[in-house]
Amino acid sequence: MPAWLHYAPSKGWMNDPNGLIHWQGRHHLFYQYNPEGTEFTNQHWGHASSPDLLTWTEHEMALFPGPRETAPYDATACFSGCAVEHDGGVSILYTGVLGDAQLPCLARAADDGLSGFVKDPANPLVPAPPAADITEFRDHSVWREDGRWRQLVAGARREHGGSVFALSSPDLRAWDYDGVFVDRAGSKVPGAVWECPDYFAVENTGALLVSVIHEDGEEGPAVWWMTGTTSGAGFEVREVGTADVGDRFYAPQSYWTADGRRIQFGWIRTHDDPAGLGGPAVGFMTLPRELSVRQGRLHCEPAAELTRLRRAATHLPVTGAARLDAPRTAGELVLDAAAADGVRRVALRAPDGAEMTVDLSAFTGLAGPLRLFWDAGIVEVYRGGTAGTWSDLRVTELAELRLDSAPDATGGQAELWELARPGRHAGPAAERDAG
């Protein structure tokens, strides 16, 4: 059963979101993509766009490895990167891969539909990692500040582990190395290697997210945020936290919309879900999320557009099982603050008896209502600025919902919303009005 709410390509392997940008009225979502199979290899950039964050059009691939004769620097793969508005158009910075070499590259959109990119003849922009102790060097976050371009590249240093490196440029082509922006010791964020940096600033506060490859034998959250102050000396971290309390979220990226919101997508790693293998496509994007910084901490909530999908609401008891009139592929459960503090677990049962249980203990005591979206076996939960992502793709439809409350629960209200199914389309990227 295809997911209704979460974007996935019609076939192939998808992982990290790349090059997110709101351009000429459309939200463009690029992503790591293997069009020839459902394994992580042969990375291209896939492409989808939407006028409203709900209805998506899957376009043709936008960025290809090689060819080796003219672009040997990315003949193995085109890894993750970001997009910026530049000189009246859109440029992307990405990691070109040739064998074990991974280096920054630049390309320019061929048209306003962002249907493809022309690689810069100066590639690779940096001929080698800029310091001798750098052992990993990939993925990019770029912004404009004080008349120069600033770039962050993630990776690792010998004896130091996870690190983010700072570079600057007058023109996106010639880059100066400005040193270590922040590392494991300076932030207390774990990891042997950091990947997929995503940086933005709100007034005088900077926010940085990194995805973590843990040391051998270590476990823990995969995506962390840091907030603090940026200067020429790097990033002074004041607060840190985990970006998602579930077990499927990785490699998020965010971007500014025309109305001033910061929207984030992340990769849902359904290849870790046994039921997610064997189909024509592997990997999903999260729902669109709105990011903000509140009292120095990163705050995450569902994008406002998602409420447009609501149709009819049914009141549920705040404890016990409720059988649906008919199986549903997708929906939204809303618990008010009192119910959210009392409900400890939610069990979602499919018509065939397959069941998925979501532990809500990480959300107890947070502010406001709790919102749980389910979608063909994908579950996202939001409350008080905290998010969690899980999957069990056996539960492709929901027939019964059970709320397990604590003995001292004080009541509250629970609503189950029926959601409309957004449209999905396919077409050339240049068709700006598609969908």
Short mmCIF file of C-alpha atoms in Angstrom, two decimals:
data_model
loop_
_atom_site.label_atom_id
_atom_site.label_comp_id
_atom_site.label_asym_id
_atom_site.label_seq_id
_atom_site.Cartn_x
_atom_site.Cartn_y
_atom_site.Cartn_z
CA MET A 1 0.00 0.00 0.00
CA PRO A 2 1.66 3.29 -1.08
CA ALA A 3 2.07 5.98 1.53
CA TRP A 4 -0.26 8.97 1.18
CA LEU A 5 1.58 11.69 3.06
CA HIS A 6 5.29 10.83 2.75
CA TYR A 7 7.13 11.40 -0.51
CA ALA A 8 8.92 8.47 -2.13
CA PRO A 9 10.01 7.94 -5.74
CA SER A 10 8.12 5.41 -7.82
CA LYS A 11 11.15 3.12 -7.92
CA GLY A 12 14.77 2.89 -6.78
CA TRP A 13 16.68 3.77 -3.63
CA MET A 14 16.29 7.18 -1.95
CA ASN A 15 18.23 8.59 1.00
CA ASP A 16 19.34 12.11 2.03
CA PRO A 17 17.30 15.16 1.01
CA ASN A 18 19.49 17.53 -1.02
CA GLY A 19 19.32 20.99 -2.53
CA LEU A 20 16.07 22.05 -0.85
CA ILE A 21 14.90 25.43 -2.08
CA HIS A 22 11.70 27.45 -2.49
CA TRP A 23 12.09 28.84 -5.98
CA GLN A 24 9.56 30.74 -8.10
CA GLY A 25 6.61 29.51 -6.08
CA ARG A 26 7.56 25.84 -5.87
CA HIS A 27 9.24 23.78 -3.18
CA HIS A 28 12.04 21.75 -4.79
CA LEU A 29 13.14 18.52 -3.14
CA PHE A 30 16.25 16.84 -4.51
CA TYR A 31 17.52 13.63 -2.97
CA GLN A 32 20.16 10.94 -3.12
CA TYR A 33 18.87 8.43 -5.64
CA ASN A 34 19.85 5.14 -7.24
CA PRO A 35 17.54 4.73 -10.23
CA GLU A 36 18.78 1.24 -11.07
CA GLY A 37 18.14 -0.65 -7.84
CA THR A 38 17.15 -0.54 -4.19
CA GLU A 39 20.66 -0.45 -2.73
CA PHE A 40 22.89 2.42 -1.64
CA THR A 41 25.15 2.83 -4.67
CA ASN A 42 25.34 4.78 -7.95
CA GLN A 43 24.10 7.99 -6.33
CA HIS A 44 22.35 10.48 -8.61
CA TRP A 45 20.11 13.38 -7.56
CA GLY A 46 16.40 12.64 -7.91
CA HIS A 47 13.97 15.55 -8.05
CA ALA A 48 10.42 16.34 -6.97
CA SER A 49 8.58 19.62 -6.53
CA SER A 50 5.39 20.89 -4.95
CA PRO A 51 3.35 24.11 -4.91
CA ASP A 52 2.05 23.49 -1.38
CA LEU A 53 4.20 20.84 0.43
CA LEU A 54 1.34 18.36 0.01
CA THR A 55 0.97 17.53 -3.70
CA TRP A 56 4.24 16.33 -5.24
CA THR A 57 5.37 15.88 -8.82
CA GLU A 58 8.21 13.40 -9.40
CA HIS A 59 10.50 14.72 -12.10
CA GLU A 60 13.30 13.25 -14.14
CA MET A 61 16.72 12.95 -12.51
CA ALA A 62 18.52 16.27 -12.16
CA LEU A 63 22.19 15.36 -11.55
CA PHE A 64 24.17 12.42 -12.88
CA PRO A 65 27.62 11.03 -12.08
CA GLY A 66 30.33 11.73 -14.67
CA PRO A 67 30.84 11.18 -17.49
CA ARG A 68 34.37 10.14 -16.70
CA GLU A 69 35.76 11.85 -19.80
CA THR A 70 34.59 15.35 -18.84
CA ALA A 71 33.67 15.07 -15.14
CA PRO A 72 35.91 12.41 -13.62
CA TYR A 73 35.66 14.03 -10.17
CA ASP A 74 32.11 12.64 -9.65
CA ALA A 75 32.20 9.60 -11.92
CA THR A 76 31.48 7.27 -8.98
CA ALA A 77 28.62 9.22 -7.39
CA CYS A 78 27.09 12.62 -6.71
CA PHE A 79 26.73 12.77 -2.93
CA SER A 80 24.78 15.22 -0.80
CA GLY A 81 24.72 18.99 -1.15
CA CYS A 82 22.67 22.16 -0.88
CA ALA A 83 21.14 24.83 -3.13
CA VAL A 84 21.49 28.62 -3.05
CA GLU A 85 19.95 31.45 -5.02
CA HIS A 86 22.79 33.09 -6.94
CA ASP A 87 22.99 35.65 -9.76
CA GLY A 88 19.33 35.31 -10.63
CA GLY A 89 19.33 31.53 -10.72
CA VAL A 90 20.03 28.49 -8.56
CA SER A 91 23.41 26.89 -7.92
CA ILE A 92 24.16 23.72 -5.96
CA LEU A 93 27.24 22.63 -4.07
CA TYR A 94 27.59 18.87 -3.74
CA THR A 95 30.17 16.21 -2.98
CA GLY A 96 31.65 14.63 -6.07
CA VAL A 97 32.91 11.09 -5.53
CA LEU A 98 35.65 9.33 -7.51
CA GLY A 99 36.68 6.12 -5.81
CA ASP A 100 37.63 7.11 -2.24
CA ALA A 101 37.97 10.82 -3.07
CA GLN A 102 35.09 13.04 -1.93
CA LEU A 103 35.41 16.74 -2.81
CA PRO A 104 33.20 19.86 -3.11
CA CYS A 105 31.73 20.60 -6.53
CA LEU A 106 29.56 23.33 -8.03
CA ALA A 107 26.80 23.21 -10.66
CA ARG A 108 24.30 25.71 -12.06
CA ALA A 109 20.62 25.09 -12.80
CA ALA A 110 20.00 24.80 -16.52
CA ASP A 111 16.54 26.43 -16.33
CA ASP A 112 14.00 27.90 -13.92
CA GLY A 113 12.33 24.51 -13.52
CA LEU A 114 15.63 23.17 -12.10
CA SER A 115 15.36 20.23 -14.49
CA GLY A 116 19.12 19.72 -14.59
CA PHE A 117 22.46 21.24 -13.66
CA VAL A 118 25.54 22.28 -15.62
CA LYS A 119 28.74 21.32 -13.79
CA ASP A 120 31.32 24.05 -13.27
CA PRO A 121 34.63 23.69 -15.13
CA ALA A 122 36.47 24.60 -11.90
CA ASN A 123 35.39 21.35 -10.22
CA PRO A 124 36.47 20.08 -7.82
CA LEU A 125 36.50 23.42 -6.03
CA VAL A 126 38.85 22.17 -3.31
CA PRO A 127 41.48 19.75 -4.64
CA ALA A 128 41.94 17.90 -1.34
CA PRO A 129 40.74 18.09 2.27
CA PRO A 130 42.26 21.36 3.54
CA ALA A 131 44.10 19.96 6.59
CA ALA A 132 46.31 16.91 7.01
CA ASP A 133 44.35 15.48 9.94
CA ILE A 134 40.98 15.48 8.13
CA THR A 135 39.93 11.88 7.54
CA GLU A 136 36.35 12.45 6.27
CA PHE A 137 35.17 15.48 4.28
CA ARG A 138 31.71 15.64 2.68
CA ASP A 139 28.24 17.26 2.56
CA HIS A 140 27.56 20.99 2.50
CA SER A 141 25.63 23.86 4.03
CA VAL A 142 26.08 27.28 2.38
CA TRP A 143 24.77 30.78 3.10
CA ARG A 144 25.59 34.42 2.36
CA GLU A 145 26.99 36.60 5.17
CA ASP A 146 28.75 39.98 5.19
CA GLY A 147 29.34 39.97 1.44
CA ARG A 148 30.88 36.49 1.32
CA TRP A 149 29.69 32.95 0.93
CA ARG A 150 30.11 30.74 3.98
CA GLN A 151 30.31 26.97 3.62
CA LEU A 152 30.30 24.17 6.17
CA VAL A 153 31.57 20.71 5.30
CA ALA A 154 31.13 17.80 7.70
CA GLY A 155 33.47 14.92 8.44
CA ALA A 156 36.08 13.86 10.98
CA ARG A 157 39.62 14.51 12.16
CA ARG A 158 42.21 12.06 13.36
CA GLU A 159 42.09 11.83 17.19
CA HIS A 160 39.15 14.26 17.30
CA GLY A 161 36.24 12.42 15.70
CA GLY A 162 33.17 14.22 14.38
CA SER A 163 33.89 17.74 13.09
CA VAL A 164 32.50 20.49 10.88
CA PHE A 165 34.88 22.61 8.81
CA ALA A 166 34.37 26.23 7.75
CA LEU A 167 35.26 27.77 4.38
CA SER A 168 34.48 31.13 2.75
CA SER A 169 34.42 32.50 -0.78
CA PRO A 170 33.66 35.69 -2.74
CA ASP A 171 32.11 33.82 -5.67
CA LEU A 172 31.23 30.17 -4.81
CA ARG A 173 34.31 28.99 -6.76
CA ALA A 174 37.49 30.02 -4.91
CA TRP A 175 37.30 28.85 -1.30
CA ASP A 176 39.50 29.73 1.68
CA TYR A 177 39.77 27.33 4.60
CA ASP A 178 38.77 29.09 7.83
CA GLY A 179 39.41 26.20 10.23
CA VAL A 180 37.33 23.92 12.40
CA PHE A 181 33.86 25.38 12.94
CA VAL A 182 32.92 23.00 15.78
CA ASP A 183 33.81 19.47 16.82
CA ARG A 184 32.92 16.72 19.24
CA ALA A 185 34.97 18.14 22.12
CA GLY A 186 33.56 21.64 21.73
CA SER A 187 29.93 20.53 21.60
CA LYS A 188 29.63 17.27 23.55
CA VAL A 189 27.82 15.81 20.54
CA PRO A 190 29.06 12.24 20.03
CA GLY A 191 30.25 10.55 16.88
CA ALA A 192 33.28 9.20 15.10
CA VAL A 193 32.09 11.02 11.96
CA TRP A 194 29.58 13.80 11.41
CA GLU A 195 27.60 14.07 8.17
CA CYS A 196 25.01 16.31 6.51
CA PRO A 197 25.55 19.66 8.26
CA ASP A 198 22.57 22.00 8.14
CA TYR A 199 23.07 25.53 9.46
CA PHE A 200 20.77 28.54 9.74
CA ALA A 201 20.62 31.65 11.90
CA VAL A 202 17.69 33.36 13.61
CA GLU A 203 18.54 36.88 14.77
CA ASN A 204 21.73 36.40 16.83
CA THR A 205 21.44 32.64 17.33
CA GLY A 206 22.90 30.02 15.01
CA ALA A 207 21.45 26.51 14.74
CA LEU A 208 23.44 23.57 13.40
CA LEU A 209 22.26 20.00 12.85
CA VAL A 210 24.56 17.06 12.16
CA SER A 211 23.96 13.38 11.56
CA VAL A 212 26.21 11.06 13.52
CA ILE A 213 28.10 7.88 12.71
CA HIS A 214 28.86 6.50 16.15
CA GLU A 215 32.09 4.92 17.33
CA ASP A 216 32.18 1.11 17.10
CA GLY A 217 30.19 -0.33 19.96
CA GLU A 218 28.37 2.93 20.73
CA GLU A 219 24.69 3.58 20.21
CA GLY A 220 22.47 6.62 20.59
CA PRO A 221 20.48 9.25 18.73
CA ALA A 222 21.50 9.68 15.10
CA VAL A 223 20.76 13.40 14.58
CA TRP A 224 21.75 16.21 16.95
CA TRP A 225 21.19 19.94 17.03
CA MET A 226 23.37 22.67 18.53
CA THR A 227 22.56 26.33 19.06
CA GLY A 228 24.99 29.09 19.85
CA THR A 229 26.98 32.00 18.47
CA THR A 230 28.93 32.08 15.20
CA SER A 231 32.10 34.14 14.85
CA GLY A 232 35.33 34.13 12.91
CA ALA A 233 36.70 31.73 15.50
CA GLY A 234 33.96 29.16 14.88
CA PHE A 235 30.79 28.14 16.67
CA GLU A 236 30.38 28.62 20.43
CA VAL A 237 27.80 26.02 21.47
CA ARG A 238 25.34 26.94 24.21
CA GLU A 239 22.66 24.24 23.95
CA VAL A 240 22.53 20.76 22.39
CA GLY A 241 19.82 18.17 21.94
CA THR A 242 18.54 15.32 19.81
CA ALA A 243 16.57 16.25 16.71
CA ASP A 244 14.28 13.20 16.73
CA VAL A 245 13.56 10.66 19.49
CA GLY A 246 12.63 7.82 17.11
CA ASP A 247 14.85 5.33 15.29
CA ARG A 248 14.36 6.08 11.57
CA PHE A 249 15.31 9.76 11.11
CA TYR A 250 18.58 10.77 9.43
CA ALA A 251 20.29 13.42 7.26
CA PRO A 252 17.78 16.29 7.59
CA GLN A 253 18.10 19.46 5.58
CA SER A 254 16.12 22.71 5.85
CA TYR A 255 15.50 25.86 3.82
CA TRP A 256 13.76 29.24 3.96
CA THR A 257 10.36 29.69 2.35
CA ALA A 258 9.12 32.93 0.82
CA ASP A 259 6.95 33.57 3.90
CA GLY A 260 9.96 33.36 6.24
CA ARG A 261 9.55 29.84 7.64
CA ARG A 262 12.35 27.31 7.95
CA ILE A 263 11.09 23.98 6.51
CA GLN A 264 12.88 20.70 7.10
CA PHE A 265 12.76 17.28 5.49
CA GLY A 266 14.63 14.20 6.69
CA TRP A 267 15.26 10.73 5.35
CA ILE A 268 13.20 7.90 6.88
CA ARG A 269 15.50 4.86 6.85
CA THR A 270 12.98 2.17 5.96
CA HIS A 271 15.76 -0.15 4.78
CA ASP A 272 16.11 -0.85 8.52
CA ASP A 273 12.51 -2.09 8.47
CA PRO A 274 12.39 -5.74 7.25
CA ALA A 275 8.98 -5.13 5.70
CA GLY A 276 10.44 -2.21 3.76
CA LEU A 277 12.58 -4.43 1.53
CA GLY A 278 11.56 -6.27 -1.60
CA GLY A 279 9.40 -3.57 -3.17
CA PRO A 280 10.17 -1.32 -6.14
CA ALA A 281 11.36 1.59 -3.94
CA VAL A 282 13.17 1.97 -0.61
CA GLY A 283 13.24 5.11 1.54
CA PHE A 284 10.79 7.92 2.37
CA MET A 285 10.97 11.59 3.23
CA THR A 286 9.48 12.82 6.47
CA LEU A 287 6.52 15.12 6.58
CA PRO A 288 7.54 18.76 6.14
CA ARG A 289 8.53 20.22 9.51
CA GLU A 290 8.78 23.84 10.65
CA LEU A 291 11.92 24.73 12.62
CA SER A 292 12.43 27.65 14.97
CA VAL A 293 14.67 28.57 17.89
CA ARG A 294 12.82 29.20 21.15
CA GLN A 295 14.59 30.15 24.35
CA GLY A 296 17.84 28.98 22.79
CA ARG A 297 16.59 25.52 21.84
CA LEU A 298 15.59 24.04 18.49
CA HIS A 299 11.83 23.67 18.17
CA CYS A 300 10.16 21.39 15.58
CA GLU A 301 6.49 21.09 14.61
CA PRO A 302 4.49 19.82 11.63
CA ALA A 303 4.23 22.25 8.75
CA ALA A 304 1.02 24.27 8.91
CA GLU A 305 -0.07 22.98 5.49
CA LEU A 306 -0.78 19.53 6.93
CA THR A 307 -3.92 20.77 8.68
CA ARG A 308 -5.46 21.38 5.23
CA LEU A 309 -5.75 17.61 4.84
CA ARG A 310 -8.14 17.25 7.77
CA ARG A 311 -11.69 16.16 6.90
CA ALA A 312 -13.76 14.67 9.73
CA ALA A 313 -12.85 14.08 13.39
CA THR A 314 -13.98 11.24 15.67
CA HIS A 315 -13.67 11.42 19.45
CA LEU A 316 -11.93 8.45 21.07
CA PRO A 317 -11.68 7.23 24.66
CA VAL A 318 -8.31 8.18 26.17
CA THR A 319 -7.69 4.60 27.21
CA GLY A 320 -8.55 1.27 25.57
CA ALA A 321 -9.11 0.14 22.00
CA ALA A 322 -11.17 1.79 19.28
CA ARG A 323 -12.08 -0.10 16.12
CA LEU A 324 -12.30 1.95 12.93
CA ASP A 325 -15.38 1.71 10.74
CA ALA A 326 -13.10 0.83 7.79
CA PRO A 327 -9.33 0.40 7.48
CA ARG A 328 -7.42 3.64 6.83
CA THR A 329 -4.06 4.10 5.16
CA ALA A 330 -3.34 7.43 6.83
CA GLY A 331 -4.69 9.65 9.59
CA GLU A 332 -3.90 11.94 12.50
CA LEU A 333 -4.43 11.30 16.21
CA VAL A 334 -4.54 14.42 18.42
CA LEU A 335 -4.32 14.22 22.22
CA ASP A 336 -4.91 17.38 24.22
CA ALA A 337 -2.36 18.26 26.91
CA ALA A 338 -4.08 16.29 29.67
CA ALA A 339 -4.47 13.16 27.55
CA ALA A 340 -0.92 13.47 26.19
CA ASP A 341 0.46 13.40 29.74
CA GLY A 342 -1.56 10.30 30.56
CA VAL A 343 -1.19 8.12 27.46
CA ARG A 344 2.03 6.12 27.57
CA ARG A 345 1.75 3.99 24.43
CA VAL A 346 -0.26 3.85 21.22
CA ALA A 347 -0.76 0.54 19.44
CA LEU A 348 -1.72 0.49 15.77
CA ARG A 349 -3.22 -2.78 14.52
CA ALA A 350 -3.61 -3.77 10.88
CA PRO A 351 -6.58 -5.79 9.54
CA ASP A 352 -4.37 -8.92 9.44
CA GLY A 353 -3.36 -8.53 13.10
CA ALA A 354 0.10 -7.04 12.57
CA GLU A 355 0.69 -4.47 15.32
CA MET A 356 3.03 -1.55 15.88
CA THR A 357 3.45 0.00 19.33
CA VAL A 358 4.79 3.54 19.75
CA ASP A 359 6.25 4.52 23.13
CA LEU A 360 5.24 8.09 23.97
CA SER A 361 7.25 8.44 27.18
CA ALA A 362 9.66 10.95 25.58
CA PHE A 363 6.74 13.35 25.09
CA THR A 364 5.31 13.21 28.63
CA GLY A 365 5.35 16.57 30.37
CA LEU A 366 6.02 18.63 27.26
CA ALA A 367 3.82 21.60 26.42
CA GLY A 368 0.66 21.49 24.36
CA PRO A 369 -1.20 18.77 22.46
CA LEU A 370 0.38 15.67 20.93
CA ARG A 371 -0.07 14.98 17.23
CA LEU A 372 0.55 11.51 15.81
CA PHE A 373 0.47 10.95 12.05
CA TRP A 374 0.37 7.44 10.64
CA ASP A 375 0.83 6.67 6.96
CA ALA A 376 1.07 3.11 5.59
CA GLY A 377 3.28 1.98 8.48
CA ILE A 378 5.20 5.24 9.03
CA VAL A 379 4.53 7.12 12.28
CA GLU A 380 5.60 10.65 13.18
CA VAL A 381 4.82 12.15 16.60
CA TYR A 382 5.10 15.83 17.61
CA ARG A 383 4.69 17.62 20.91
CA GLY A 384 6.23 20.68 22.51
CA GLY A 385 8.88 21.13 19.82
CA THR A 386 10.02 17.50 19.93
CA ALA A 387 9.55 15.00 17.09
CA GLY A 388 9.86 11.23 16.74
CA THR A 389 9.85 8.98 13.66
CA TRP A 390 9.25 5.21 13.51
CA SER A 391 8.14 2.64 10.95
CA ASP A 392 6.66 -0.84 10.72
CA LEU A 393 5.65 -1.29 7.11
CA ARG A 394 3.63 -4.40 7.92
CA VAL A 395 0.92 -2.02 9.18
CA THR A 396 -0.04 -0.66 5.77
CA GLU A 397 -3.60 0.00 6.94
CA LEU A 398 -5.03 0.74 10.36
CA ALA A 399 -8.05 -1.18 11.60
CA GLU A 400 -7.77 -0.59 15.35
CA LEU A 401 -6.10 1.97 17.60
CA ARG A 402 -5.36 1.32 21.29
CA LEU A 403 -4.33 3.94 23.83
CA ASP A 404 -2.57 2.65 26.95
CA SER A 405 -2.75 5.22 29.76
CA ALA A 406 -0.89 5.44 33.05
CA PRO A 407 -2.86 4.45 36.18
CA ASP A 408 -2.81 8.03 37.43
CA ALA A 409 -3.97 9.55 34.09
CA THR A 410 -6.33 12.48 34.58
CA GLY A 411 -8.46 12.20 31.45
CA GLY A 412 -8.39 14.68 28.59
CA GLN A 413 -9.61 14.33 25.03
CA ALA A 414 -8.52 12.34 22.00
CA GLU A 415 -9.53 13.00 18.39
CA LEU A 416 -8.95 10.89 15.32
CA TRP A 417 -8.85 12.88 12.07
CA GLU A 418 -9.63 11.45 8.68
CA LEU A 419 -7.18 12.93 6.16
CA ALA A 420 -7.51 13.58 2.44
CA ARG A 421 -5.05 11.89 0.12
CA PRO A 422 -2.79 14.45 -1.62
CA GLY A 423 -2.12 14.09 -5.32
CA ARG A 424 1.02 12.53 -6.79
CA HIS A 425 2.17 13.23 -10.32
CA ALA A 426 5.05 12.70 -12.70
CA GLY A 427 6.35 15.11 -15.28
CA PRO A 428 9.25 17.20 -16.56
CA ALA A 429 10.72 19.63 -14.06
CA ALA A 430 10.18 22.58 -16.37
CA GLU A 431 6.39 22.27 -15.99
CA ARG A 432 6.08 24.75 -13.14
CA ASP A 433 2.30 24.36 -12.89
CA ALA A 434 2.33 20.54 -12.72
CA GLY A 435 0.27 19.23 -9.83
#
